[in-house]
């Protein structure tokens, strides 16, 4: 049987994503390329590996057996890469960092400073949602992750490196824009533009309000911070966002933060990696850099 390591990687990505499209995104391949690899693997094995249940793709019995072995093989391969990577000097390795979408407002600034200091490191940045970040940690397919809330269902090491203040945003002509010490209960009269269910910002917002026994009226839901900001500017409602995402809008007064009791809600950003992971010299250098310097390079302005 001739099975390639590439086919196993593609197979594993389809199996844990239950989707050819999501596997293609994760692997930075086109969807036809992913389907072709799976088809060739099925031809080689002589058994179907996936079947369709409605919109979901699930593994057949043969697929489940193969998944068991391919996970073990892929983990061993990544470990091998880590060991070989650790034998390279700090300035020759490669480094894969994955960040939550909100982190992407400051991650490039960090990477730019780091890359100047270590020009020989081959850096790759993935920007994705929380669910994918957790999967990447689980399958050990990333060196370091920057995110808002470390996962509880995967064994990880996590270290806080910077404040992540959450603020209530409104268009400048909103009736609450010039009021001070707005009681939080007043927000129950407003509609809120929401991020998608998997967003860390949304989780924090829901926790903040439920801890105060407040029911918030949900308006439109959007999967991107940029869309949320446009919606708030257009008067579709208020929202709660990370201060990191609105530095430009505050500067140009396209949005304002409201002076609501309890806000800014102080959260933290965390650097996260799989527990027991052998960090390469490049990954260790990035970890040390983020913990020591991220806050001075990328801390957001305090709202007035
Ligand atoms: P997110 O931000 O809302 O873009 O997922 C990450 C987080 O705050 O956990």
mmCIF file of N, CA and C in Angstrom, residues 103-162:
data_model
loop_
_atom_site.group_PDB
_atom_site.id
_atom_site.type_symbol
_atom_site.label_atom_id
_atom_site.label_comp_id
_atom_site.label_asym_id
_atom_site.label_seq_id
_atom_site.Cartn_x
_atom_site.Cartn_y
_atom_site.Cartn_z
ATOM 1 N N UNK A 103 -6.836 39.528 18.112
ATOM 2 C CA UNK A 103 -5.396 39.709 18.347
ATOM 3 C C UNK A 103 -4.716 40.254 17.096
ATOM 4 N N UNK A 104 -5.317 39.983 15.939
ATOM 5 C CA UNK A 104 -4.687 40.412 14.698
ATOM 6 C C UNK A 104 -4.576 41.923 14.576
ATOM 7 N N UNK A 105 -5.279 42.667 15.468
ATOM 8 C CA UNK A 105 -5.123 44.119 15.433
ATOM 9 C C UNK A 105 -3.750 44.563 15.940
ATOM 10 N N UNK A 106 -3.083 43.691 16.713
ATOM 11 C CA UNK A 106 -1.742 44.101 17.163
ATOM 12 C C UNK A 106 -0.648 43.072 16.852
ATOM 13 N N UNK A 107 -1.041 41.827 16.481
ATOM 14 C CA UNK A 107 -0.035 40.780 16.248
ATOM 15 C C UNK A 107 0.998 41.178 15.183
ATOM 16 N N UNK A 108 0.586 41.770 14.047
ATOM 17 C CA UNK A 108 1.600 42.123 13.045
ATOM 18 C C UNK A 108 2.656 43.084 13.584
ATOM 19 N N UNK A 109 2.255 43.999 14.505
ATOM 20 C CA UNK A 109 3.234 44.922 15.087
ATOM 21 C C UNK A 109 4.293 44.149 15.886
ATOM 22 N N UNK A 110 3.818 43.131 16.642
ATOM 23 C CA UNK A 110 4.751 42.321 17.428
ATOM 24 C C UNK A 110 5.682 41.547 16.503
ATOM 25 N N UNK A 111 5.085 40.936 15.464
ATOM 26 C CA UNK A 111 5.892 40.114 14.564
ATOM 27 C C UNK A 111 6.929 40.963 13.836
ATOM 28 N N UNK A 112 6.549 42.199 13.505
ATOM 29 C CA UNK A 112 7.488 43.065 12.778
ATOM 30 C C UNK A 112 8.724 43.352 13.634
ATOM 31 N N UNK A 113 8.517 43.669 14.923
ATOM 32 C CA UNK A 113 9.665 43.951 15.803
ATOM 33 C C UNK A 113 10.504 42.682 15.972
ATOM 34 N N UNK A 114 9.797 41.552 16.171
ATOM 35 C CA UNK A 114 10.502 40.284 16.395
ATOM 36 C C UNK A 114 11.316 39.891 15.155
ATOM 37 N N UNK A 115 10.712 40.064 13.983
ATOM 38 C CA UNK A 115 11.384 39.666 12.735
ATOM 39 C C UNK A 115 12.637 40.513 12.489
ATOM 40 N N UNK A 116 12.578 41.791 12.865
ATOM 41 C CA UNK A 116 13.774 42.657 12.708
ATOM 42 C C UNK A 116 14.908 42.145 13.590
ATOM 43 N N UNK A 117 14.505 41.691 14.791
ATOM 44 C CA UNK A 117 15.525 41.230 15.716
ATOM 45 C C UNK A 117 16.106 39.887 15.273
ATOM 46 N N UNK A 118 15.248 39.020 14.715
ATOM 47 C CA UNK A 118 15.699 37.680 14.288
ATOM 48 C C UNK A 118 15.336 37.484 12.815
ATOM 49 N N UNK A 119 16.066 38.128 11.911
ATOM 50 C CA UNK A 119 15.668 38.096 10.498
ATOM 51 C C UNK A 119 15.731 36.697 9.880
ATOM 52 N N UNK A 120 16.477 35.777 10.485
ATOM 53 C CA UNK A 120 16.612 34.448 9.877
ATOM 54 C C UNK A 120 15.453 33.515 10.197
ATOM 55 N N UNK A 121 14.577 33.892 11.135
ATOM 56 C CA UNK A 121 13.465 33.000 11.489
ATOM 57 C C UNK A 121 12.361 33.126 10.435
ATOM 58 N N UNK A 122 11.896 31.972 9.986
ATOM 59 C CA UNK A 122 10.844 31.942 8.972
ATOM 60 C C UNK A 122 9.492 31.934 9.697
ATOM 61 N N UNK A 123 8.814 33.095 9.709
ATOM 62 C CA UNK A 123 7.592 33.264 10.520
ATOM 63 C C UNK A 123 6.328 32.997 9.719
ATOM 64 N N UNK A 124 5.362 32.321 10.352
ATOM 65 C CA UNK A 124 4.044 32.190 9.694
ATOM 66 C C UNK A 124 2.961 32.555 10.702
ATOM 67 N N UNK A 125 2.018 33.390 10.256
ATOM 68 C CA UNK A 125 0.934 33.827 11.138
ATOM 69 C C UNK A 125 -0.408 33.338 10.593
ATOM 70 N N UNK A 126 -1.171 32.648 11.431
ATOM 71 C CA UNK A 126 -2.530 32.237 11.064
ATOM 72 C C UNK A 126 -3.518 33.028 11.903
ATOM 73 N N UNK A 127 -4.541 33.577 11.259
ATOM 74 C CA UNK A 127 -5.584 34.302 11.999
ATOM 75 C C UNK A 127 -6.863 33.495 11.857
ATOM 76 N N UNK A 128 -7.442 33.097 12.973
ATOM 77 C CA UNK A 128 -8.603 32.212 12.859
ATOM 78 C C UNK A 128 -9.497 32.345 14.085
ATOM 79 N N UNK A 129 -10.586 31.570 14.105
ATOM 80 C CA UNK A 129 -11.478 31.720 15.254
ATOM 81 C C UNK A 129 -11.054 30.806 16.404
ATOM 82 N N UNK A 130 -11.694 30.994 17.519
ATOM 83 C CA UNK A 130 -11.297 30.310 18.742
ATOM 84 C C UNK A 130 -11.370 28.784 18.606
ATOM 85 N N UNK A 131 -12.443 28.315 17.943
ATOM 86 C CA UNK A 131 -12.632 26.872 17.783
ATOM 87 C C UNK A 131 -11.435 26.248 17.050
ATOM 88 N N UNK A 132 -10.988 26.911 15.976
ATOM 89 C CA UNK A 132 -9.851 26.405 15.207
ATOM 90 C C UNK A 132 -8.564 26.469 16.028
ATOM 91 N N UNK A 133 -8.429 27.525 16.842
ATOM 92 C CA UNK A 133 -7.221 27.644 17.664
ATOM 93 C C UNK A 133 -7.127 26.465 18.630
ATOM 94 N N UNK A 134 -8.280 26.104 19.200
ATOM 95 C CA UNK A 134 -8.296 24.990 20.162
ATOM 96 C C UNK A 134 -7.917 23.692 19.440
ATOM 97 N N UNK A 135 -8.444 23.506 18.228
ATOM 98 C CA UNK A 135 -8.086 22.307 17.445
ATOM 99 C C UNK A 135 -6.603 22.266 17.126
ATOM 100 N N UNK A 136 -6.056 23.430 16.776
ATOM 101 C CA UNK A 136 -4.630 23.484 16.432
ATOM 102 C C UNK A 136 -3.775 23.126 17.642
ATOM 103 N N UNK A 137 -4.207 23.574 18.828
ATOM 104 C CA UNK A 137 -3.475 23.230 20.049
ATOM 105 C C UNK A 137 -3.600 21.735 20.311
ATOM 106 N N UNK A 138 -4.807 21.213 20.114
ATOM 107 C CA UNK A 138 -5.057 19.803 20.387
ATOM 108 C C UNK A 138 -4.228 18.908 19.473
ATOM 109 N N UNK A 139 -4.124 19.281 18.197
ATOM 110 C CA UNK A 139 -3.400 18.414 17.263
ATOM 111 C C UNK A 139 -1.909 18.782 17.194
ATOM 112 N N UNK A 140 -1.487 19.711 18.048
ATOM 113 C CA UNK A 140 -0.084 20.125 18.095
ATOM 114 C C UNK A 140 0.403 20.616 16.735
ATOM 115 N N UNK A 141 -0.456 21.326 16.003
ATOM 116 C CA UNK A 141 -0.059 21.773 14.667
ATOM 117 C C UNK A 141 0.331 23.251 14.641
ATOM 118 N N UNK A 142 0.620 23.815 15.808
ATOM 119 C CA UNK A 142 1.034 25.219 15.866
ATOM 120 C C UNK A 142 2.032 25.353 17.017
ATOM 121 N N UNK A 143 2.959 26.308 16.893
ATOM 122 C CA UNK A 143 3.935 26.463 17.983
ATOM 123 C C UNK A 143 3.326 27.224 19.148
ATOM 124 N N UNK A 144 2.805 28.413 18.858
ATOM 125 C CA UNK A 144 2.284 29.269 19.931
ATOM 126 C C UNK A 144 0.982 29.914 19.480
ATOM 127 N N UNK A 145 0.100 30.121 20.444
ATOM 128 C CA UNK A 145 -1.191 30.745 20.148
ATOM 129 C C UNK A 145 -1.341 31.980 21.036
ATOM 130 N N UNK A 146 -1.876 33.062 20.467
ATOM 131 C CA UNK A 146 -2.234 34.239 21.274
ATOM 132 C C UNK A 146 -3.750 34.346 21.250
ATOM 133 N N UNK A 147 -4.369 34.293 22.429
ATOM 134 C CA UNK A 147 -5.835 34.268 22.483
ATOM 135 C C UNK A 147 -6.341 34.868 23.790
ATOM 136 N N UNK A 148 -7.674 35.023 23.863
ATOM 137 C CA UNK A 148 -8.259 35.692 25.017
ATOM 138 C C UNK A 148 -8.486 34.788 26.215
ATOM 139 N N UNK A 149 -8.902 33.564 25.955
ATOM 140 C CA UNK A 149 -9.271 32.699 27.071
ATOM 141 C C UNK A 149 -8.694 31.306 26.810
ATOM 142 N N UNK A 150 -7.691 30.865 27.586
ATOM 143 C CA UNK A 150 -7.099 29.553 27.315
ATOM 144 C C UNK A 150 -8.156 28.458 27.408
ATOM 145 N N UNK A 151 -8.076 27.426 26.540
ATOM 146 C CA UNK A 151 -9.104 26.384 26.564
ATOM 147 C C UNK A 151 -8.983 25.526 27.822
ATOM 148 N N UNK A 152 -10.147 24.972 28.249
ATOM 149 C CA UNK A 152 -10.123 24.114 29.443
ATOM 150 C C UNK A 152 -10.039 22.646 29.033
ATOM 151 N N UNK A 153 -10.463 22.339 27.786
ATOM 152 C CA UNK A 153 -10.550 20.930 27.387
ATOM 153 C C UNK A 153 -9.284 20.406 26.704
ATOM 154 N N UNK A 154 -8.237 21.225 26.607
ATOM 155 C CA UNK A 154 -6.952 20.755 26.069
ATOM 156 C C UNK A 154 -5.896 21.129 27.108
ATOM 157 N N UNK A 155 -4.931 20.217 27.330
ATOM 158 C CA UNK A 155 -3.892 20.507 28.325
ATOM 159 C C UNK A 155 -2.915 21.520 27.760
ATOM 160 N N UNK A 156 -2.918 22.714 28.329
ATOM 161 C CA UNK A 156 -2.053 23.774 27.793
ATOM 162 C C UNK A 156 -1.327 24.511 28.916
ATOM 163 N N UNK A 157 -0.244 25.165 28.536
ATOM 164 C CA UNK A 157 0.400 26.156 29.398
ATOM 165 C C UNK A 157 -0.092 27.508 28.918
ATOM 166 N N UNK A 158 -0.429 28.413 29.849
ATOM 167 C CA UNK A 158 -0.866 29.730 29.385
ATOM 168 C C UNK A 158 -0.294 30.808 30.296
ATOM 169 N N UNK A 159 0.123 31.898 29.680
ATOM 170 C CA UNK A 159 0.702 33.003 30.441
ATOM 171 C C UNK A 159 0.101 34.321 29.953
ATOM 172 N N UNK A 160 -0.418 35.116 30.890
ATOM 173 C CA UNK A 160 -1.012 36.403 30.511
ATOM 174 C C UNK A 160 0.108 37.368 30.132
ATOM 175 N N UNK A 161 -0.096 38.157 29.064
ATOM 176 C CA UNK A 161 0.982 39.078 28.676
ATOM 177 C C UNK A 161 0.533 40.531 28.494
ATOM 178 N N UNK A 162 -0.785 40.778 28.450
ATOM 179 C CA UNK A 162 -1.209 42.175 28.247
ATOM 180 C C UNK A 162 -2.687 42.316 28.600
#
